[in-house]
PDB file of C-alpha atoms in Angstrom:
ATOM      1  CA  LYS H   1     -33.505   4.325 -26.259  1.00 88.00           C
ATOM      2  CA  GLN H   2     -34.866   7.456 -24.349  1.00 92.00           C
ATOM      3  CA  GLU H   3     -32.707  10.642 -24.772  1.00 94.00           C
ATOM      4  CA  VAL H   4     -33.509  13.835 -22.935  1.00 96.00           C
ATOM      5  CA  THR H   5     -32.346  17.257 -24.097  1.00 97.00           C
ATOM      6  CA  GLN H   6     -32.672  20.434 -22.214  1.00 97.00           C
ATOM      7  CA  ILE H   7     -32.280  23.885 -23.995  1.00 92.00           C
ATOM      8  CA  PRO H   8     -30.724  26.216 -23.374  1.00 92.00           C
ATOM      9  CA  ALA H   9     -27.655  24.966 -21.479  1.00 94.00           C
ATOM     10  CA  ALA H  10     -27.586  28.151 -19.707  1.00 95.00           C
ATOM     11  CA  LEU H  11     -29.720  31.482 -19.355  1.00 95.00           C
ATOM     12  CA  SER H  12     -29.215  34.725 -17.561  1.00 96.00           C
ATOM     13  CA  VAL H  13     -31.982  37.209 -17.549  1.00 96.00           C
ATOM     14  CA  PRO H  14     -32.580  40.417 -15.217  1.00 96.00           C
ATOM     15  CA  GLU H  15     -34.709  40.159 -12.118  1.00 97.00           C
ATOM     16  CA  GLY H  16     -38.646  40.241 -12.784  1.00 97.00           C
ATOM     17  CA  GLU H  17     -38.831  38.786 -16.383  1.00 96.00           C
ATOM     18  CA  ASN H  18     -40.854  35.651 -16.966  1.00 97.00           C
ATOM     19  CA  LEU H  19     -38.892  32.725 -18.521  1.00 95.00           C
ATOM     20  CA  VAL H  20     -39.381  29.442 -20.136  1.00 96.00           C
ATOM     21  CA  LEU H  21     -37.048  26.503 -19.734  1.00 97.00           C
ATOM     22  CA  ASN H  22     -37.419  23.655 -22.255  1.00 97.00           C
ATOM     23  CA  CYS H  23     -36.947  20.075 -22.084  1.00 98.00           C
ATOM     24  CA  SER H  24     -37.531  17.497 -25.101  1.00 98.00           C
ATOM     25  CA  PHE H  25     -37.598  13.502 -25.055  1.00 97.00           C
ATOM     26  CA  THR H  26     -37.360  11.093 -27.773  1.00 96.00           C
ATOM     27  CA  ASP H  27     -39.625   8.391 -26.603  1.00 93.00           C
ATOM     28  CA  SER H  28     -43.302   9.552 -25.869  1.00 92.00           C
ATOM     29  CA  ALA H  29     -44.009   6.256 -24.088  1.00 91.00           C
ATOM     30  CA  ILE H  30     -43.304   7.807 -20.487  1.00 92.00           C
ATOM     31  CA  TYR H  31     -45.271   7.627 -17.265  1.00 90.00           C
ATOM     32  CA  ASN H  32     -44.270  11.080 -15.940  1.00 92.00           C
ATOM     33  CA  LEU H  33     -41.885  13.983 -16.207  1.00 95.00           C
ATOM     34  CA  GLN H  34     -40.513  15.829 -13.195  1.00 95.00           C
ATOM     35  CA  TRP H  35     -38.604  19.161 -13.014  1.00 97.00           C
ATOM     36  CA  PHE H  36     -35.889  19.439 -10.341  1.00 96.00           C
ATOM     37  CA  ARG H  37     -33.876  22.245  -9.094  1.00 96.00           C
ATOM     38  CA  GLN H  38     -30.133  22.013  -7.963  1.00 94.00           C
ATOM     39  CA  ASP H  39     -28.318  24.403  -6.206  1.00 91.00           C
ATOM     40  CA  PRO H  40     -24.551  24.152  -6.113  1.00 83.00           C
ATOM     41  CA  GLY H  41     -23.240  21.845  -3.711  1.00 74.00           C
ATOM     42  CA  LYS H  42     -26.529  20.735  -2.723  1.00 77.00           C
ATOM     43  CA  GLY H  43     -29.059  17.902  -3.582  1.00 81.00           C
ATOM     44  CA  LEU H  44     -32.160  17.786  -5.828  1.00 89.00           C
ATOM     45  CA  THR H  45     -35.321  19.568  -5.013  1.00 90.00           C
ATOM     46  CA  SER H  46     -38.533  18.285  -6.835  1.00 91.00           C
ATOM     47  CA  LEU H  47     -40.417  21.171  -8.207  1.00 95.00           C
ATOM     48  CA  LEU H  48     -43.214  19.706 -10.155  1.00 95.00           C
ATOM     49  CA  LEU H  49     -44.252  16.122 -11.151  1.00 93.00           C
ATOM     50  CA  ILE H  50     -46.474  15.679 -14.232  1.00 94.00           C
ATOM     51  CA  GLN H  51     -48.101  12.376 -14.820  1.00 91.00           C
ATOM     52  CA  SER H  52     -48.698  11.156 -18.382  1.00 91.00           C
ATOM     53  CA  SER H  53     -52.395  11.732 -18.207  1.00 91.00           C
ATOM     54  CA  GLN H  54     -51.975  15.519 -17.271  1.00 93.00           C
ATOM     55  CA  ARG H  55     -50.978  18.420 -19.197  1.00 95.00           C
ATOM     56  CA  GLU H  56     -49.609  20.785 -16.662  1.00 95.00           C
ATOM     57  CA  GLN H  57     -49.013  21.350 -13.046  1.00 95.00           C
ATOM     58  CA  THR H  58     -48.517  24.566 -11.036  1.00 96.00           C
ATOM     59  CA  SER H  59     -46.898  25.457  -7.809  1.00 95.00           C
ATOM     60  CA  GLY H  60     -46.642  29.205  -6.978  1.00 96.00           C
ATOM     61  CA  ARG H  61     -44.838  31.048  -9.841  1.00 97.00           C
ATOM     62  CA  LEU H  62     -43.872  27.848 -11.610  1.00 97.00           C
ATOM     63  CA  ASN H  63     -45.906  26.273 -14.140  1.00 97.00           C
ATOM     64  CA  ALA H  64     -45.047  22.864 -16.045  1.00 97.00           C
ATOM     65  CA  SER H  65     -46.503  21.702 -19.178  1.00 97.00           C
ATOM     66  CA  LEU H  66     -46.361  18.288 -20.844  1.00 97.00           C
ATOM     67  CA  ASP H  67     -47.001  17.585 -24.362  1.00 96.00           C
ATOM     68  CA  LYS H  68     -46.270  13.760 -24.927  1.00 93.00           C
ATOM     69  CA  SER H  69     -47.016  13.466 -28.461  1.00 92.00           C
ATOM     70  CA  SER H  70     -44.626  16.148 -29.495  1.00 95.00           C
ATOM     71  CA  GLY H  71     -41.865  14.883 -26.689  1.00 96.00           C
ATOM     72  CA  ARG H  72     -41.765  18.072 -24.920  1.00 97.00           C
ATOM     73  CA  SER H  73     -42.085  19.852 -21.541  1.00 97.00           C
ATOM     74  CA  THR H  74     -41.893  23.363 -20.649  1.00 97.00           C
ATOM     75  CA  LEU H  75     -41.044  25.212 -17.284  1.00 97.00           C
ATOM     76  CA  TYR H  76     -42.472  28.477 -16.918  1.00 97.00           C
ATOM     77  CA  ILE H  77     -41.098  30.654 -14.092  1.00 97.00           C
ATOM     78  CA  ALA H  78     -43.072  34.143 -13.651  1.00 97.00           C
ATOM     79  CA  ALA H  79     -41.495  37.149 -12.287  1.00 97.00           C
ATOM     80  CA  SER H  80     -38.166  35.799 -11.671  1.00 97.00           C
ATOM     81  CA  GLN H  81     -35.964  36.374  -8.555  1.00 96.00           C
ATOM     82  CA  PRO H  82     -32.438  36.119  -7.826  1.00 96.00           C
ATOM     83  CA  GLY H  83     -33.347  33.277  -5.447  1.00 95.00           C
ATOM     84  CA  ASP H  84     -34.429  31.284  -8.379  1.00 97.00           C
ATOM     85  CA  SER H  85     -30.750  31.078  -9.608  1.00 97.00           C
ATOM     86  CA  ALA H  86     -29.865  27.361  -9.882  1.00 97.00           C
ATOM     87  CA  THR H  87     -29.728  24.477 -12.164  1.00 96.00           C
ATOM     88  CA  TYR H  88     -32.842  23.121 -13.400  1.00 98.00           C
ATOM     89  CA  LEU H  89     -33.232  19.435 -14.399  1.00 97.00           C
ATOM     90  CA  CYS H  90     -35.867  17.696 -16.191  1.00 97.00           C
ATOM     91  CA  ALA H  91     -36.263  13.704 -15.817  1.00 96.00           C
ATOM     92  CA  VAL H  92     -38.599  11.463 -17.479  1.00 95.00           C
ATOM     93  CA  ARG H  93     -39.928   7.782 -16.378  1.00 91.00           C
ATOM     94  CA  GLY H  94     -40.292   5.367 -18.908  1.00 81.00           C
ATOM     95  CA  SER H  95     -42.037   1.817 -18.776  1.00 74.00           C
ATOM     96  CA  ASN H  96     -39.216   0.812 -16.271  1.00 75.00           C
ATOM     97  CA  TYR H  97     -38.209   2.408 -13.109  1.00 79.00           C
ATOM     98  CA  GLN H  98     -35.176   4.525 -14.058  1.00 85.00           C
ATOM     99  CA  LEU H  99     -35.221   8.222 -14.555  1.00 90.00           C
ATOM    100  CA  ILE H 100     -33.694   9.499 -17.595  1.00 94.00           C
ATOM    101  CA  TRP H 101     -32.223  12.767 -17.113  1.00 96.00           C
ATOM    102  CA  GLY H 102     -31.356  16.014 -19.083  1.00 96.00           C
ATOM    103  CA  ALA H 103     -28.096  17.794 -18.546  1.00 96.00           C
ATOM    104  CA  GLY H 104     -29.835  20.752 -17.024  1.00 96.00           C
ATOM    105  CA  THR H 105     -30.197  24.527 -17.791  1.00 97.00           C
ATOM    106  CA  LYS H 106     -28.137  26.701 -15.481  1.00 96.00           C
ATOM    107  CA  LEU H 107     -30.258  29.987 -14.857  1.00 97.00           C
ATOM    108  CA  ILE H 108     -28.872  33.124 -13.458  1.00 97.00           C
ATOM    109  CA  ILE H 109     -31.335  35.877 -12.383  1.00 97.00           C
ATOM    110  CA  LYS H 110     -29.365  39.221 -12.158  1.00 95.00           C
ATOM    111  CA  PRO H 111     -30.537  41.650  -9.485  1.00 92.00           C
TER     112      PRO H 111
ATOM    113  CA  GLY A   1     -39.577   9.661   9.131  1.00 53.00           C
ATOM    114  CA  ALA A   2     -37.307  12.719   7.818  1.00 81.00           C
ATOM    115  CA  GLY A   3     -36.065  12.596   4.127  1.00 91.00           C
ATOM    116  CA  VAL A   4     -33.460  10.506   2.572  1.00 94.00           C
ATOM    117  CA  SER A   5     -29.962  10.989   4.212  1.00 95.00           C
ATOM    118  CA  GLN A   6     -26.745  10.156   2.850  1.00 96.00           C
ATOM    119  CA  SER A   7     -23.245   9.932   4.365  1.00 96.00           C
ATOM    120  CA  PRO A   8     -20.480  11.192   4.234  1.00 97.00           C
ATOM    121  CA  ARG A   9     -21.617  14.433   2.352  1.00 95.00           C
ATOM    122  CA  TYR A  10     -18.018  14.845   1.180  1.00 96.00           C
ATOM    123  CA  LYS A  11     -15.410  12.384   0.353  1.00 97.00           C
ATOM    124  CA  VAL A  12     -11.789  12.880  -0.748  1.00 98.00           C
ATOM    125  CA  ALA A  13      -9.970   9.724  -1.748  1.00 97.00           C
ATOM    126  CA  LYS A  14      -6.583   8.978  -3.246  1.00 97.00           C
ATOM    127  CA  ARG A  15      -6.726   7.028  -6.307  1.00 97.00           C
ATOM    128  CA  GLY A  16      -6.649   3.366  -5.552  1.00 97.00           C
ATOM    129  CA  GLN A  17      -8.475   3.720  -2.088  1.00 97.00           C
ATOM    130  CA  ASP A  18     -11.724   1.946  -1.552  1.00 98.00           C
ATOM    131  CA  VAL A  19     -14.803   4.148  -0.259  1.00 98.00           C
ATOM    132  CA  ALA A  20     -18.152   3.520   1.047  1.00 98.00           C
ATOM    133  CA  LEU A  21     -21.134   5.544   0.532  1.00 98.00           C
ATOM    134  CA  ARG A  22     -24.126   5.232   2.886  1.00 98.00           C
ATOM    135  CA  CYS A  23     -27.824   5.974   2.137  1.00 98.00           C
ATOM    136  CA  ASP A  24     -30.745   6.001   4.629  1.00 98.00           C
ATOM    137  CA  PRO A  25     -33.939   5.724   2.651  1.00 97.00           C
ATOM    138  CA  ILE A  26     -37.393   7.318   4.033  1.00 95.00           C
ATOM    139  CA  SER A  27     -38.771   4.908   6.473  1.00 94.00           C
ATOM    140  CA  GLY A  28     -41.140   2.337   4.793  1.00 91.00           C
ATOM    141  CA  HIS A  29     -39.952   2.868   1.252  1.00 94.00           C
ATOM    142  CA  VAL A  30     -39.481  -0.326  -0.562  1.00 94.00           C
ATOM    143  CA  SER A  31     -37.497   0.775  -3.336  1.00 93.00           C
ATOM    144  CA  LEU A  32     -34.002   2.255  -3.350  1.00 95.00           C
ATOM    145  CA  PHE A  33     -31.951   3.875  -6.357  1.00 95.00           C
ATOM    146  CA  TRP A  34     -28.427   4.957  -6.765  1.00 97.00           C
ATOM    147  CA  TYR A  35     -27.474   7.653  -9.398  1.00 96.00           C
ATOM    148  CA  GLN A  36     -23.959   9.102 -10.466  1.00 97.00           C
ATOM    149  CA  GLN A  37     -23.965  12.743 -11.639  1.00 95.00           C
ATOM    150  CA  ALA A  38     -20.706  13.922 -13.321  1.00 94.00           C
ATOM    151  CA  LEU A  39     -20.030  17.489 -13.246  1.00 90.00           C
ATOM    152  CA  GLY A  40     -22.246  19.366 -15.443  1.00 88.00           C
ATOM    153  CA  GLN A  41     -24.358  16.378 -16.409  1.00 91.00           C
ATOM    154  CA  GLY A  42     -27.557  14.773 -15.408  1.00 93.00           C
ATOM    155  CA  PRO A  43     -27.567  11.959 -13.103  1.00 94.00           C
ATOM    156  CA  GLU A  44     -27.299   8.561 -14.616  1.00 94.00           C
ATOM    157  CA  PHE A  45     -28.834   5.355 -13.202  1.00 93.00           C
ATOM    158  CA  LEU A  46     -26.639   2.787 -11.398  1.00 96.00           C
ATOM    159  CA  THR A  47     -28.617   0.384  -9.583  1.00 95.00           C
ATOM    160  CA  TYR A  48     -32.128  -0.341  -8.079  1.00 93.00           C
ATOM    161  CA  PHE A  49     -33.225  -2.375  -4.887  1.00 95.00           C
ATOM    162  CA  GLN A  50     -36.695  -3.642  -4.148  1.00 93.00           C
ATOM    163  CA  ASN A  51     -36.246  -4.364  -0.406  1.00 95.00           C
ATOM    164  CA  GLU A  52     -32.875  -6.338  -0.020  1.00 95.00           C
ATOM    165  CA  ALA A  53     -32.895  -7.725  -3.674  1.00 95.00           C
ATOM    166  CA  GLN A  54     -30.700  -5.703  -6.221  1.00 96.00           C
ATOM    167  CA  LEU A  55     -33.113  -6.238  -9.210  1.00 93.00           C
ATOM    168  CA  ASP A  56     -30.942  -4.024 -11.628  1.00 92.00           C
ATOM    169  CA  LYS A  57     -27.434  -3.289 -11.609  1.00 93.00           C
ATOM    170  CA  SER A  58     -26.917  -2.580 -15.149  1.00 92.00           C
ATOM    171  CA  GLY A  59     -25.791   0.904 -14.691  1.00 93.00           C
ATOM    172  CA  LEU A  60     -22.698   0.124 -12.354  1.00 96.00           C
ATOM    173  CA  PRO A  61     -19.832   1.123 -14.644  1.00 94.00           C
ATOM    174  CA  SER A  62     -17.268  -1.463 -13.736  1.00 94.00           C
ATOM    175  CA  ASP A  63     -16.961  -4.446 -11.306  1.00 95.00           C
ATOM    176  CA  ARG A  64     -15.098  -2.084  -8.882  1.00 97.00           C
ATOM    177  CA  PHE A  65     -18.617  -0.768  -8.027  1.00 98.00           C
ATOM    178  CA  PHE A  66     -20.770  -2.518  -5.663  1.00 97.00           C
ATOM    179  CA  ALA A  67     -23.936  -2.050  -3.805  1.00 98.00           C
ATOM    180  CA  GLU A  68     -25.845  -3.631  -1.147  1.00 97.00           C
ATOM    181  CA  ARG A  69     -29.121  -3.381   1.136  1.00 97.00           C
ATOM    182  CA  PRO A  70     -28.826  -6.359   3.333  1.00 96.00           C
ATOM    183  CA  GLU A  71     -31.582  -5.595   5.493  1.00 94.00           C
ATOM    184  CA  GLY A  72     -34.022  -3.834   2.836  1.00 92.00           C
ATOM    185  CA  SER A  73     -33.258  -0.391   4.534  1.00 95.00           C
ATOM    186  CA  VAL A  74     -29.938   1.152   4.634  1.00 97.00           C
ATOM    187  CA  SER A  75     -27.847   0.828   1.415  1.00 98.00           C
ATOM    188  CA  THR A  76     -24.059   0.903   0.907  1.00 98.00           C
ATOM    189  CA  LEU A  77     -22.568   1.860  -2.346  1.00 98.00           C
ATOM    190  CA  LYS A  78     -18.833   0.780  -2.487  1.00 98.00           C
ATOM    191  CA  ILE A  79     -16.255   1.526  -4.983  1.00 98.00           C
ATOM    192  CA  GLN A  80     -12.955  -0.343  -4.991  1.00 98.00           C
ATOM    193  CA  ARG A  81      -9.655   1.121  -6.263  1.00 97.00           C
ATOM    194  CA  THR A  82     -11.134   4.358  -6.997  1.00 97.00           C
ATOM    195  CA  GLN A  83     -10.076   6.101 -10.340  1.00 97.00           C
ATOM    196  CA  GLN A  84     -10.300   9.798 -11.048  1.00 96.00           C
ATOM    197  CA  GLU A  85     -13.126   9.184 -13.546  1.00 96.00           C
ATOM    198  CA  ASP A  86     -15.147   8.098 -10.419  1.00 97.00           C
ATOM    199  CA  SER A  87     -15.213  11.655  -9.134  1.00 97.00           C
ATOM    200  CA  ALA A  88     -19.093  12.656  -9.157  1.00 96.00           C
ATOM    201  CA  VAL A  89     -21.821  13.286  -6.884  1.00 95.00           C
ATOM    202  CA  TYR A  90     -23.440  10.093  -5.890  1.00 97.00           C
ATOM    203  CA  LEU A  91     -27.319  10.406  -5.377  1.00 96.00           C
ATOM    204  CA  CYS A  92     -29.499   8.135  -3.586  1.00 96.00           C
ATOM    205  CA  ALA A  93     -33.227   8.033  -4.015  1.00 94.00           C
ATOM    206  CA  SER A  94     -36.171   6.002  -2.448  1.00 94.00           C
ATOM    207  CA  SER A  95     -39.825   5.582  -3.254  1.00 91.00           C
ATOM    208  CA  LEU A  96     -42.735   3.436  -1.874  1.00 90.00           C
ATOM    209  CA  ASP A  97     -42.661   1.118  -4.596  1.00 79.00           C
ATOM    210  CA  GLY A  98     -40.273   1.627  -7.640  1.00 67.00           C
ATOM    211  CA  ALA A  99     -42.253  -0.849  -9.637  1.00 69.00           C
ATOM    212  CA  ALA A 100     -45.336   1.186  -9.484  1.00 73.00           C
ATOM    213  CA  PRO A 101     -45.016   3.530 -12.613  1.00 69.00           C
ATOM    214  CA  TYR A 102     -46.469   6.763 -10.917  1.00 73.00           C
ATOM    215  CA  ASN A 103     -44.557   6.460  -7.765  1.00 79.00           C
ATOM    216  CA  GLU A 104     -42.241   9.588  -7.041  1.00 84.00           C
ATOM    217  CA  GLN A 105     -38.377   9.039  -6.247  1.00 88.00           C
ATOM    218  CA  PHE A 106     -37.255  11.161  -3.399  1.00 90.00           C
ATOM    219  CA  PHE A 107     -33.670  12.207  -3.429  1.00 92.00           C
ATOM    220  CA  GLY A 108     -30.904  12.688  -0.605  1.00 93.00           C
ATOM    221  CA  PRO A 109     -28.638  15.416  -0.708  1.00 92.00           C
ATOM    222  CA  GLY A 110     -25.783  13.334  -2.426  1.00 95.00           C
ATOM    223  CA  THR A 111     -22.130  12.525  -1.608  1.00 96.00           C
ATOM    224  CA  ARG A 112     -19.561  14.340  -3.506  1.00 95.00           C
ATOM    225  CA  LEU A 113     -16.507  12.115  -4.135  1.00 97.00           C
ATOM    226  CA  THR A 114     -13.366  13.710  -5.311  1.00 97.00           C
ATOM    227  CA  VAL A 115     -10.586  11.196  -6.380  1.00 97.00           C
ATOM    228  CA  LEU A 116      -6.919  12.711  -6.469  1.00 96.00           C
TER     229      LEU A 116
END
């Protein structure tokens, strides 16, 4: 059974720092991995989707990498801003259609 | 058309009441998913539709939960005799074809259900 773990559960850093969020999964047989952002009281915003054949995806200050063999993904945020404060969730899609989710990393960027 | 929409955005129910949550998927999307997200947790799969057919309801936590999509578009998640443990955010997602492994799921804003 696929399990997804996100470390750390919470992170607080000063504005301007580069940071890395981690996501690990137990079954490497995935089709894709997706990073989402969730703001309090709001829905999910998809940030990056990495297909199993890809190693990384970039969007603006965000870069997500995928290492299927080791069951790991990282989300790199460059030059963090207070507006980046949110909970970041990763989800993997396996051989069925379900997304299996981590519990998220709550990120606080201090001005 | 626009993205996935859900209504109501917030629902407060007294324990024992029945509730109905609505999801309008992206036009033309064949597949529709419901997820439940408890406070401080990631979402968990509830059920999946391909057009009007409910192909998987393995995630529904009890027989008090029922979902339908009678015309293959709008879906309703119904919870009967609500309990406090049902309090959560209910997320709906749609995709072009959920069976296709590389299709992305697009999420609605969710309905936050609070059972008193």
